[in-house]
XYZ file of C-alpha atoms in Angstrom:
766
model
C -11.592 73.096 -115.299
C -10.178 75.005 -112.310
C -11.919 74.734 -108.940
C -12.920 78.421 -108.911
C -14.443 78.042 -112.376
C -16.330 74.955 -111.200
C -17.675 76.876 -108.210
C -18.916 79.619 -110.542
C -20.620 77.049 -112.753
C -22.237 75.380 -109.709
C -23.605 78.766 -108.637
C -24.914 79.414 -112.142
C -26.690 76.043 -112.309
C -28.235 76.488 -108.871
C -29.340 80.036 -109.756
C -31.105 78.664 -112.828
C -32.820 76.084 -110.615
C -34.211 78.960 -108.491
C -35.892 77.433 -105.425
C -35.385 73.843 -106.591
C -32.568 71.955 -104.894
C -30.279 69.674 -106.895
C -28.615 66.411 -105.985
C -24.975 65.545 -106.703
C -25.941 63.396 -109.696
C -28.265 66.071 -111.092
C -25.416 68.579 -111.002
C -23.065 66.140 -112.756
C -25.583 65.875 -115.600
C -26.399 69.602 -115.730
C -22.735 70.626 -115.727
C -21.738 67.913 -118.261
C -18.662 67.049 -116.194
C -15.925 64.771 -117.426
C -14.328 62.134 -115.173
C -11.657 64.474 -113.755
C -14.132 67.311 -113.116
C -16.580 64.905 -111.494
C -13.837 63.844 -109.062
C -13.348 67.399 -107.720
C -17.068 68.247 -107.516
C -17.390 66.974 -103.889
C -14.442 69.154 -102.805
C -16.012 72.218 -104.420
C -19.419 71.561 -102.875
C -17.880 71.065 -99.425
C -15.919 74.308 -99.763
C -19.084 76.162 -100.768
C -20.902 74.677 -97.763
C -18.098 75.871 -95.468
C -18.209 79.332 -97.054
C -21.967 79.563 -96.542
C -22.624 79.843 -100.287
C -24.876 76.786 -100.509
C -26.923 74.734 -98.094
C -27.550 70.995 -98.000
C -30.803 69.320 -97.028
C -31.581 65.617 -97.525
C -28.675 65.105 -99.949
C -29.700 68.064 -102.115
C -28.005 71.433 -102.512
C -29.562 74.878 -102.793
C -27.966 78.296 -103.267
C -28.195 80.536 -100.216
C -29.528 83.990 -100.904
C -26.738 86.607 -100.769
C -26.787 88.906 -97.755
C -27.747 92.547 -98.433
C -25.392 93.549 -95.624
C -21.835 94.610 -96.421
C -19.121 92.040 -95.994
C -18.102 91.550 -92.361
C -15.681 89.361 -90.465
C -15.943 85.573 -91.009
C -17.652 85.104 -87.647
C -20.565 87.382 -88.583
C -20.637 87.339 -92.383
C -24.248 86.163 -92.641
C -27.145 87.574 -90.620
C -28.693 84.092 -90.698
C -25.724 82.410 -89.053
C -24.969 82.341 -85.330
C -21.876 81.226 -83.449
C -21.681 78.244 -81.131
C -19.597 75.372 -79.776
C -19.979 71.925 -81.347
C -20.782 69.142 -78.849
C -20.137 65.677 -80.276
C -21.094 63.766 -77.112
C -24.077 61.976 -78.750
C -21.904 60.938 -81.723
C -19.462 59.301 -79.312
C -22.390 57.265 -77.970
C -23.316 56.018 -81.454
C -26.228 58.386 -81.961
C -26.719 59.983 -85.384
C -26.843 63.548 -84.127
C -24.965 66.138 -82.090
C -25.584 69.603 -80.643
C -24.252 73.110 -80.983
C -24.290 75.153 -77.765
C -25.004 78.861 -78.315
C -25.800 81.837 -76.133
C -29.426 81.612 -77.281
C -29.762 77.892 -76.545
C -28.807 74.438 -77.810
C -29.429 73.352 -81.413
C -29.901 69.775 -82.647
C -27.579 68.873 -85.543
C -28.036 65.783 -87.722
C -24.815 63.854 -88.371
C -25.269 64.659 -92.079
C -25.074 68.391 -91.348
C -21.934 68.695 -89.208
C -19.462 69.300 -92.079
C -16.057 68.316 -90.666
C -16.589 69.817 -87.212
C -15.172 68.055 -84.152
C -15.915 68.274 -80.456
C -15.592 71.775 -78.954
C -14.856 73.424 -82.326
C -16.240 76.935 -82.712
C -18.734 76.893 -85.580
C -21.301 79.002 -87.412
C -24.733 77.435 -87.770
C -27.845 78.193 -89.752
C -30.620 77.853 -87.155
C -34.157 76.707 -87.838
C -37.021 77.454 -85.481
C -40.394 75.925 -84.791
C -43.087 77.946 -83.044
C -40.458 80.476 -82.005
C -38.147 77.911 -80.388
C -34.922 76.371 -81.660
C -35.691 73.185 -83.582
C -32.528 72.158 -85.441
C -29.581 73.685 -87.267
C -26.935 73.003 -89.883
C -23.253 73.793 -89.493
C -22.195 76.140 -92.285
C -18.640 76.978 -91.255
C -15.945 75.891 -88.808
C -14.449 79.102 -87.389
C -11.697 77.631 -85.241
C -10.523 74.260 -84.005
C -10.557 73.329 -80.337
C -7.439 71.208 -80.812
C -4.800 71.119 -83.518
C -2.969 68.377 -81.597
C -4.667 65.209 -80.402
C -3.526 62.444 -78.073
C -4.309 58.848 -78.979
C -3.171 55.429 -80.090
C -1.528 54.121 -83.260
C -3.239 51.092 -84.790
C -2.307 49.095 -87.882
C -5.197 48.175 -90.179
C -4.778 46.574 -93.618
C -1.179 47.785 -93.858
C -2.235 51.339 -92.970
C -1.359 53.302 -89.856
C -4.459 54.787 -88.216
C -4.816 57.127 -85.258
C -7.617 56.645 -82.676
C -8.040 59.631 -80.363
C -8.133 58.874 -76.636
C -11.068 61.255 -76.334
C -14.089 59.280 -77.621
C -15.811 62.556 -78.516
C -13.359 62.896 -81.409
C -15.698 60.670 -83.345
C -13.576 59.650 -86.376
C -10.325 57.796 -86.955
C -7.452 59.680 -88.607
C -5.070 58.617 -91.349
C -1.420 58.916 -90.287
C 0.633 60.569 -93.031
C 3.918 60.397 -91.124
C 4.176 57.875 -88.290
C 7.746 58.762 -87.324
C 9.107 56.300 -84.758
C 5.670 55.287 -83.477
C 4.653 51.623 -83.397
C 1.365 49.809 -83.106
C 0.117 50.276 -79.527
C 2.014 53.507 -78.816
C 0.390 56.558 -77.318
C 1.247 59.575 -79.488
C 0.452 63.195 -80.247
C -0.976 63.750 -83.737
C -0.778 67.167 -85.386
C -3.839 67.409 -87.640
C -3.064 68.763 -91.096
C -6.352 67.895 -92.797
C -9.770 67.647 -91.133
C -11.259 65.525 -93.896
C -14.147 65.936 -96.280
C -17.368 64.048 -95.475
C -18.849 64.901 -98.889
C -16.052 63.124 -100.757
C -15.445 60.536 -98.030
C -11.903 61.791 -97.398
C -10.509 60.822 -93.967
C -8.991 63.450 -91.666
C -5.230 63.099 -91.435
C -2.102 64.267 -89.655
C 1.421 63.372 -88.631
C 2.874 62.098 -85.369
C 4.889 64.779 -83.585
C 5.629 63.016 -80.294
C 5.673 59.442 -79.002
C 4.619 59.486 -75.351
C 5.143 55.802 -74.595
C 3.220 52.559 -74.390
C -0.554 52.951 -74.260
C -1.989 51.835 -70.917
C 0.908 52.938 -68.709
C -0.606 55.239 -66.034
C 2.030 57.946 -66.354
C 1.853 57.867 -70.158
C -1.940 58.150 -70.053
C -1.772 61.075 -67.642
C 0.791 62.825 -69.834
C -1.449 62.263 -72.870
C -4.381 64.008 -71.162
C -2.163 66.924 -70.152
C -0.953 67.267 -73.747
C -4.452 66.819 -75.194
C -5.859 69.722 -73.210
C -2.655 71.771 -73.351
C -2.555 71.997 -69.561
C 0.354 73.962 -68.079
C 2.939 71.762 -66.392
C 5.018 74.590 -64.948
C 4.553 78.203 -63.866
C 6.455 80.845 -65.856
C 9.704 81.888 -64.195
C 8.589 85.549 -63.700
C 5.529 84.297 -61.764
C 7.695 82.102 -59.524
C 10.054 85.027 -58.881
C 7.118 87.291 -57.997
C 5.692 84.730 -55.555
C 9.102 84.115 -53.955
C 9.220 87.796 -52.994
C 6.006 87.530 -50.943
C 6.844 87.521 -47.215
C 5.404 84.719 -45.088
C 5.324 86.780 -41.916
C 2.191 88.711 -40.930
C 3.178 92.033 -39.422
C 1.562 93.701 -36.435
C 0.592 96.532 -38.782
C -1.471 94.119 -40.917
C -3.181 92.637 -37.875
C -4.062 96.086 -36.528
C -6.326 96.706 -39.536
C -8.136 93.363 -39.220
C -10.561 91.614 -36.910
C -8.392 89.456 -34.659
C -10.080 86.040 -34.360
C -7.038 84.038 -33.288
C -8.545 83.201 -29.885
C -11.556 81.497 -31.486
C -11.414 77.711 -31.521
C -11.000 77.022 -35.253
C -10.715 73.846 -37.326
C -10.504 72.698 -40.943
C -12.137 69.609 -42.499
C -10.730 68.396 -45.829
C -9.831 65.192 -47.667
C -6.983 63.323 -45.972
C -4.673 63.979 -48.944
C -5.397 67.729 -49.229
C -2.681 70.345 -48.778
C -4.537 73.502 -49.820
C -6.868 74.322 -46.925
C -8.841 77.347 -48.116
C -11.704 77.264 -45.572
C -11.919 76.917 -41.800
C -14.802 76.897 -39.316
C -15.470 78.301 -35.852
C -18.773 77.795 -34.013
C -20.037 79.243 -30.753
C -23.180 77.895 -29.050
C -25.198 80.215 -26.837
C -28.664 80.299 -25.316
C -30.299 82.053 -28.271
C -28.687 79.888 -30.973
C -25.264 79.797 -32.674
C -22.652 82.098 -34.139
C -20.937 80.588 -37.169
C -17.614 81.860 -38.511
C -16.639 80.796 -42.032
C -13.003 81.765 -42.598
C -11.733 81.833 -46.195
C -8.068 82.318 -47.101
C -7.425 85.938 -48.128
C -5.644 85.106 -51.385
C -6.505 88.529 -52.831
C -4.229 90.143 -50.232
C -1.254 88.404 -51.856
C -2.418 88.235 -55.490
C -3.276 91.694 -56.790
C -5.263 92.174 -59.977
C -2.257 93.799 -61.644
C 0.174 91.005 -60.689
C 1.753 88.413 -62.959
C 0.418 85.729 -60.619
C -3.180 86.847 -61.126
C -2.699 86.971 -64.904
C -1.464 83.368 -64.829
C -4.335 82.225 -62.594
C -6.782 83.926 -64.981
C -5.372 81.768 -67.803
C -5.628 78.555 -65.796
C -9.117 79.286 -64.458
C -8.989 76.579 -61.771
C -6.866 73.784 -60.376
C -6.846 70.389 -62.101
C -6.955 67.188 -60.058
C -5.594 63.861 -61.298
C -4.412 60.633 -59.653
C -1.280 61.536 -57.706
C -1.047 64.801 -59.661
C -2.462 68.274 -59.091
C -2.008 71.204 -61.456
C -2.696 74.144 -59.149
C -4.141 77.492 -60.166
C -1.584 79.221 -57.923
C 2.073 78.343 -57.286
C 2.504 75.906 -54.418
C 4.227 78.467 -52.200
C 0.872 80.275 -52.109
C -1.589 77.397 -52.413
C 0.039 74.945 -49.993
C 1.918 77.263 -47.669
C 1.279 81.024 -47.373
C -2.483 80.946 -48.031
C -3.261 77.435 -46.793
C -4.998 77.548 -43.385
C -2.584 75.154 -41.723
C -2.892 74.531 -37.956
C -0.925 76.573 -35.438
C -0.086 79.306 -37.971
C -1.467 82.858 -38.168
C -3.344 83.333 -41.463
C -5.104 86.215 -43.198
C -8.743 85.546 -44.067
C -12.045 86.986 -45.138
C -14.566 85.840 -42.530
C -18.345 85.673 -42.811
C -19.956 85.842 -39.361
C -23.545 84.610 -39.095
C -25.815 84.658 -36.030
C -28.536 81.985 -36.051
C -31.471 81.504 -33.701
C -32.319 78.065 -32.343
C -34.211 77.157 -35.537
C -31.237 78.113 -37.760
C -32.897 81.311 -38.939
C -30.367 84.014 -39.817
C -30.503 86.980 -37.430
C -27.429 88.912 -38.559
C -24.482 88.569 -40.977
C -21.300 90.476 -41.713
C -18.031 90.162 -43.646
C -14.633 91.071 -42.189
C -10.982 91.020 -43.127
C -9.543 88.916 -40.323
C -6.585 87.016 -38.935
C -7.107 83.495 -37.564
C -5.135 80.602 -36.143
C -6.433 77.088 -36.815
C -6.377 74.707 -33.849
C -7.023 71.422 -35.665
C -6.702 69.934 -39.140
C -9.322 67.193 -39.598
C -10.213 64.806 -42.398
C -13.760 63.881 -43.384
C -13.105 60.311 -42.280
C -12.047 61.393 -38.765
C -15.169 63.509 -38.301
C -17.435 60.710 -39.568
C -15.785 58.281 -37.135
C -16.744 60.645 -34.315
C -20.321 60.955 -35.606
C -20.540 57.155 -35.906
C -19.561 56.740 -32.257
C -16.102 55.320 -32.920
C -13.159 56.009 -30.634
C -11.144 59.135 -31.517
C -8.243 61.087 -30.025
C -10.072 64.437 -30.244
C -10.347 66.532 -27.084
C -13.667 67.618 -25.561
C -13.401 71.199 -26.869
C -13.269 69.917 -30.430
C -15.828 67.114 -30.155
C -18.437 69.387 -28.575
C -18.062 71.927 -31.393
C -18.308 69.204 -34.030
C -21.504 67.835 -32.508
C -22.987 71.348 -32.366
C -21.914 71.885 -35.971
C -23.709 68.693 -36.955
C -26.907 69.863 -35.213
C -26.833 73.225 -36.990
C -26.010 71.559 -40.309
C -29.059 69.296 -40.107
C -31.314 72.298 -39.513
C -29.758 74.079 -42.484
C -30.330 70.995 -44.662
C -34.031 71.064 -43.764
C -34.235 74.740 -44.694
C -32.416 74.129 -47.982
C -34.851 71.408 -48.993
C -37.805 73.621 -48.060
C -36.457 76.368 -50.328
C -36.183 74.036 -53.328
C -32.726 72.442 -53.225
C -32.714 69.430 -55.573
C -30.709 66.532 -54.199
C -29.612 63.610 -56.367
C -28.605 60.175 -55.114
C -25.603 59.693 -57.412
C -22.434 58.687 -55.555
C -19.245 59.127 -57.579
C -16.669 56.448 -58.302
C -13.631 56.523 -56.022
C -10.338 55.296 -57.464
C -7.790 53.638 -55.202
C -4.264 53.353 -56.631
C -1.279 51.169 -55.897
C 2.279 52.428 -55.549
C 2.859 52.275 -59.310
C -0.188 54.419 -59.995
C -2.417 51.601 -61.282
C -6.008 51.297 -60.087
C -6.243 48.360 -57.678
C -9.761 48.964 -56.364
C -12.881 50.916 -57.291
C -15.429 52.121 -54.742
C -18.258 54.605 -54.343
C -18.019 57.896 -52.493
C -20.667 58.792 -49.967
C -21.970 62.203 -48.984
C -21.640 61.777 -45.233
C -22.597 64.143 -42.425
C -19.083 65.632 -42.422
C -19.383 66.532 -46.126
C -22.867 67.964 -45.613
C -21.629 70.024 -42.675
C -18.940 71.771 -44.699
C -21.250 72.085 -47.689
C -23.998 73.744 -45.649
C -21.627 76.191 -43.985
C -20.059 77.150 -47.315
C -23.580 77.718 -48.663
C -24.198 80.246 -45.907
C -21.096 82.247 -46.827
C -21.576 82.071 -50.591
C -25.163 83.240 -50.584
C -24.500 86.116 -48.172
C -21.574 87.420 -50.229
C -23.610 87.151 -53.438
C -26.462 89.173 -51.978
C -24.162 91.750 -50.384
C -22.278 92.361 -53.652
C -25.577 92.626 -55.526
C -26.536 95.427 -53.148
C -23.220 97.287 -52.963
C -21.219 96.553 -56.120
C -22.096 98.027 -59.550
C -21.653 94.516 -60.991
C -20.692 91.038 -59.843
C -19.988 87.527 -61.011
C -22.642 84.923 -60.252
C -22.792 81.152 -60.268
C -26.000 80.528 -62.189
C -28.039 77.452 -63.064
C -30.766 78.323 -65.514
C -34.220 76.766 -65.290
C -34.487 73.539 -67.295
C -35.902 73.372 -70.791
C -39.563 72.409 -70.388
C -39.393 70.275 -73.538
C -36.684 68.106 -71.946
C -38.628 67.891 -68.693
C -41.714 66.770 -70.632
C -39.654 64.027 -72.298
C -38.369 62.790 -68.937
C -41.888 62.811 -67.486
C -43.126 60.733 -70.394
C -40.323 58.178 -70.021
C -40.938 57.912 -66.280
C -44.629 57.292 -66.872
C -43.768 54.007 -68.635
C -42.192 52.841 -65.380
C -45.097 53.687 -63.106
C -43.691 57.000 -61.849
C -46.059 59.964 -61.987
C -45.181 63.649 -62.058
C -47.171 66.060 -59.908
C -46.972 69.822 -60.200
C -46.301 71.435 -56.828
C -46.030 75.125 -55.895
C -42.793 75.503 -57.862
C -40.898 73.463 -60.417
C -38.121 72.972 -57.830
C -40.521 71.380 -55.349
C -42.056 69.309 -58.158
C -38.629 67.897 -59.073
C -37.889 67.241 -55.392
C -41.146 65.309 -55.032
C -40.394 63.365 -58.203
C -36.980 62.257 -56.912
C -38.405 61.333 -53.496
C -41.099 59.230 -55.167
C -38.582 56.736 -56.568
C -39.659 53.358 -55.119
C -36.221 51.783 -54.637
C -32.449 52.423 -54.733
C -32.365 50.808 -58.194
C -34.817 53.392 -59.505
C -32.620 56.152 -58.064
C -29.548 54.715 -59.833
C -31.419 54.853 -63.141
C -33.728 57.849 -63.057
C -31.786 60.349 -60.927
C -29.201 60.320 -63.703
C -31.837 60.826 -66.403
C -33.439 63.720 -64.513
C -30.037 65.337 -63.925
C -29.164 65.170 -67.641
C -32.410 66.932 -68.500
C -31.157 70.017 -66.659
C -28.768 72.670 -67.852
C -25.202 72.954 -66.635
C -24.278 75.540 -64.026
C -21.889 78.268 -65.172
C -20.437 81.664 -64.277
C -22.065 84.845 -65.524
C -22.361 88.571 -64.848
C -26.117 88.193 -65.385
C -28.130 87.988 -62.174
C -29.893 84.667 -62.833
C -31.158 82.267 -60.161
C -29.525 78.939 -59.358
C -32.247 76.404 -60.101
C -30.574 73.349 -58.569
C -29.935 75.104 -55.257
C -33.273 76.923 -55.233
C -31.507 80.257 -54.729
C -32.211 83.594 -56.354
C -28.717 85.024 -55.759
C -25.597 82.925 -55.594
C -21.842 83.029 -56.243
C -18.608 81.205 -55.429
C -16.548 82.790 -52.642
C -15.133 79.910 -50.617
C -12.290 78.490 -52.777
C -9.994 81.325 -53.914
C -6.940 79.043 -53.877
C -8.349 76.845 -56.643
C -11.019 78.813 -58.549
C -10.776 82.049 -60.531
C -14.324 83.186 -59.748
C -13.710 83.072 -55.987
C -10.494 85.085 -56.304
C -12.274 87.748 -58.368
C -15.161 87.826 -55.875
C -12.657 88.432 -53.051
C -11.343 91.495 -54.873
C -14.901 92.778 -55.326
C -15.522 92.219 -51.605
C -12.454 94.230 -50.687
C -13.489 97.108 -52.949
C -17.207 97.321 -52.215
C -17.880 95.645 -48.842
C -14.688 95.907 -46.790
C -13.744 99.208 -48.521
C -10.045 98.307 -48.394
C -9.477 97.706 -52.095
C -8.955 100.352 -54.750
C -9.235 98.273 -57.922
C -12.093 99.074 -60.289
C -13.170 96.179 -62.489
C -15.148 96.874 -65.663
C -18.214 94.875 -66.639
C -16.475 93.683 -69.808
C -13.515 92.414 -67.782
C -15.858 90.551 -65.437
C -17.601 88.964 -68.429
C -14.253 87.831 -69.802
C -13.282 86.227 -66.487
C -16.723 84.607 -66.145
C -16.372 83.063 -69.614
C -12.829 81.892 -68.855
C -13.909 80.353 -65.545
C -16.792 78.497 -67.218
C -14.677 77.242 -70.116
C -11.789 76.080 -67.917
C -14.203 74.325 -65.570
C -15.551 72.334 -68.520
C -12.008 71.444 -69.575
C -11.118 70.381 -66.034
C -14.219 68.175 -65.785
C -13.559 66.558 -69.157
C -9.848 66.046 -68.506
C -10.552 64.407 -65.158
C -13.226 62.166 -66.704
C -10.839 61.202 -69.503
C -8.087 60.042 -67.196
C -10.541 58.247 -64.906
C -12.038 56.444 -67.901
C -8.601 55.371 -69.103
C -7.743 54.075 -65.647
C -10.925 52.074 -65.100
C -10.645 50.538 -68.591
C -7.101 49.461 -67.733
C -8.384 48.036 -64.448
C -11.203 46.089 -66.144
C -8.852 44.387 -68.624
C -7.868 42.014 -65.848
C -11.532 41.027 -65.428
C -12.225 39.843 -68.996
C -14.078 36.517 -68.818
C -15.488 37.160 -65.342
C -19.211 37.179 -64.564
C -21.075 39.974 -62.797
C -24.574 41.022 -61.833
C -25.784 44.373 -63.081
C -28.581 46.891 -63.547
C -29.692 48.382 -66.881
C -29.317 52.137 -66.281
C -29.582 53.453 -69.854
C -30.264 52.434 -73.438
C -29.587 53.657 -76.938
C -30.685 52.433 -80.339
C -28.132 49.599 -80.357
C -27.191 48.849 -76.756
C -28.096 48.412 -73.126
C -25.856 50.248 -70.652
C -25.317 48.086 -67.592
C -23.999 49.234 -64.219
C -22.141 46.365 -62.559
C -22.900 45.576 -58.921
C -19.546 44.228 -57.779
C -17.430 46.899 -59.507
C -19.091 50.324 -59.925
C -18.491 50.813 -63.661
C -20.853 50.984 -66.624
C -20.487 48.612 -69.582
C -22.116 47.977 -72.955
C -24.366 45.055 -73.812
C -25.008 45.153 -77.560
C -28.557 44.218 -78.542
C -27.100 42.246 -81.467
C -25.701 39.867 -78.813
C -29.135 39.136 -77.329
C -30.831 35.862 -78.125
C -33.647 35.680 -80.647
C -32.976 38.690 -82.872
C -35.697 40.903 -84.277
C -35.454 43.538 -81.558
C -37.236 46.867 -82.009
C -36.161 49.925 -80.035
C -38.781 52.249 -78.567
C -37.036 55.510 -77.882
C -39.593 57.129 -75.563
C -39.847 54.041 -73.356
C -36.085 53.389 -73.661
C -37.063 49.750 -74.206
C -36.242 46.913 -76.655
C -39.129 44.601 -77.618
C -38.990 41.352 -79.566
C -42.001 41.366 -81.909
C -42.030 37.577 -82.273
C -41.664 36.477 -78.654
C -42.923 39.524 -76.746
C -39.753 39.506 -74.635
C -38.386 42.922 -73.718
C -35.377 44.629 -72.149
C -35.751 47.973 -70.400
C -34.418 50.304 -67.729
C -34.173 48.855 -64.193
C -33.849 45.273 -65.493
C -31.460 43.030 -63.584
C -28.978 41.017 -65.664
C -26.160 38.521 -65.212
C -23.368 39.221 -67.667
C -19.842 38.271 -68.644
C -17.099 40.713 -69.648
C -16.009 39.679 -73.151
C -13.846 42.603 -74.293
C -12.250 45.783 -72.969
C -11.012 48.137 -75.687
C -12.556 51.534 -76.289
C -15.246 50.474 -73.799
C -16.251 47.525 -71.623
C -18.323 45.031 -73.625
C -20.608 42.361 -72.178
C -22.563 39.287 -73.136
C -25.573 37.899 -71.304
C -24.648 34.852 -69.234
C -26.250 31.464 -69.921
C -27.930 31.258 -66.489
C -31.684 30.722 -66.445
C -32.210 33.873 -64.367
C -29.740 35.955 -66.389
C -32.479 38.495 -67.124
C -35.224 39.596 -64.741
C -37.583 42.567 -64.586
C -37.583 44.829 -61.559
C -40.602 46.587 -63.075
C -43.149 44.871 -65.309
C -43.803 46.497 -68.673
C -46.794 48.834 -68.734
C -48.258 51.735 -70.601
C -48.062 55.210 -69.054
C -50.453 55.498 -66.137
C -50.680 59.274 -66.398
C -50.234 61.666 -69.229
C -47.535 64.317 -68.818
C -48.826 67.645 -67.577
C -49.408 70.299 -70.205
C -46.014 71.944 -70.473
C -47.388 75.312 -71.560
C -49.430 75.526 -68.369
C -46.474 74.192 -66.347
C -44.163 76.782 -67.904
C -46.638 79.607 -67.313
C -47.118 78.726 -63.654
C -43.388 78.267 -63.108
C -42.587 81.551 -64.830
C -45.116 83.495 -62.754
C -43.783 82.087 -59.499
C -40.191 82.681 -60.506
C -40.942 86.266 -61.555
C -42.767 86.957 -58.290
C -39.887 85.497 -56.308
C -37.357 87.686 -58.144
C -39.515 90.793 -57.653
C -39.856 90.083 -53.959
C -36.111 89.513 -53.702
C -35.365 92.869 -55.324
C -37.754 94.690 -53.027
C -36.266 93.251 -49.866
C -32.577 92.325 -50.169
C -32.141 90.856 -46.721
C -29.240 88.679 -45.741
C -29.495 85.116 -46.996
C -29.069 81.850 -45.222
C -27.821 79.315 -47.754
C -25.267 79.013 -50.679
C -23.470 76.542 -53.096
C -22.577 72.862 -52.947
C -19.035 71.866 -51.951
C -17.366 68.843 -53.480
C -15.283 66.830 -51.024
C -11.952 67.261 -52.774
C -12.368 69.286 -55.945
C -14.759 72.002 -57.033
C -18.151 73.028 -55.776
C -21.392 72.699 -57.693
């Protein structure tokens, strides 16, 4: 029996069953299949699932009703199906579900309904709704693969060569059909030729196309990440030639058409290792307040929209930052030399000038094409030393301006919090490397006054430009952060209630979340619950839709301050030249802006993931030397099989399997995120303190509880919720009304703003 004939017979049997679904065994009986035909039935069913001919629910198959619409392209062939991106993050954490991200929202996908989709694949799903909201979905078709080539390790198992992807979100192992010269323990590139068949239990497979070197070597691991994400190692020769023709000199003719700010005392503050200085600050104190100048490198002057250099930067989307390696968005002659605001050199800029009164209220703002000359290049550490009262070699002119900047920054921080800015206490891991590129120490970054100063001043410029373009440009690109899903917020509120933390509804949801975070009783609670609250929120992205930025508490916001390393900022500069400064002639269509917004969002996600991947590889390599050592730790998360412990002495998270706990018989309570032993009454939960020993470092860091008497203690005693979560319908209604009123008021009176986005110390901004 040929496969096509079998498919026809399956359709006929399912049509006869009408609305009744049939299991695999029922179809074998109904079709009277012989042994050979029975063997190919799973393949046929999987193909029909992929084609959207049948659906599967609880191990039973049902024929999908044919569409009355004429045949269309594969991406839109069924009116019931919608397109999205598969997110396998939960699968990588041993959960039995995943998500598909779509333009209309996120859909829950059971692990039984993912077909053979892998992380970031573009898929078609059949959505199901409950009370008008997305409930769950099933993947019906994989449209395109995110990666045809994967980086990972070769492992021998029972005389078979297996491939384990370095990215844990690629949730299955692969069979290696052709290992080439690769050996056990090598890092390789696998070209996938078959994505497997979960119905028949067939493994995905591929062949090794490149051996990168020995797994664990820092340079090999970095190369693997670059290959995995297909990141560009070099700029095309035509782009380099185009950039080499750009003159470094700034002519008197150029200066004559700009605001000459070279006599202003100007300084930059960046990480000590930075070379691309895209923002500089000037500040003047006077009796009525301050005048702040935020100077941003005028990259758009050198990189026209019709240039090869812009086309290449539009592909890259942003710069990528790795240990001892940066993949810039622009060639280094531009990013580190011509456009970089280096001291004692004349530079072209776009400058936002803001007049503040003594309470940091904005009195007037304007944007100018300018020329500046930086007087000092400072690092964050140098500025913090000054603020901490340590001895420095800075002159009085500089120190006085820095102290005034700090005073203004603190006032701006107060105003930001009053407007609804949500601040999390989640310091990032800092990696310190030796000369060979290996991690030799891990630490935690701090958001010091110097970081807050630059962040606050960049906020001022970003928000003003966003509002000005909204007024004067027919369209713009925004940095948006949509309001959180109230269902997720309700879940967080319920979990918090089991730990004695109550949620109170304030005037706005922003202020309510602020109050919630401030109500944490200790630093340990912040380490645990700030992370949980953050994950309940949506991710910021770029869009041509004018949507508020929830996390910043701003109605209108964009990215303007990093044109050397972000596509959005470079595009915004061109819009500023055309519609505010009136010096540009380029007209950008709405569709083109949408394309760039999508590219910027997608490349940002890739940059974040790539950086996390290499950092994870490096800290796993670092922790291998600590196997057998004992540490103290805090339980910061749980899942159905494990406790996630944050170590005190080394700031990494590790896994303590519940199967390793004494006593057995543990039951997991998902809402409380708590394990309870029904026989002894003992329990493990969030915020518990533990003493542990590192027993294995492989795909993760694995722990066992130490044998000390005080190896497990409770920071918070188990209790039932003290308050019931607020009614989310009422919460949503009140939040919606306030948000709508705020937007209406903003549209009626588009006055100049006074705050804008969050700047990271050495990478991207929020």
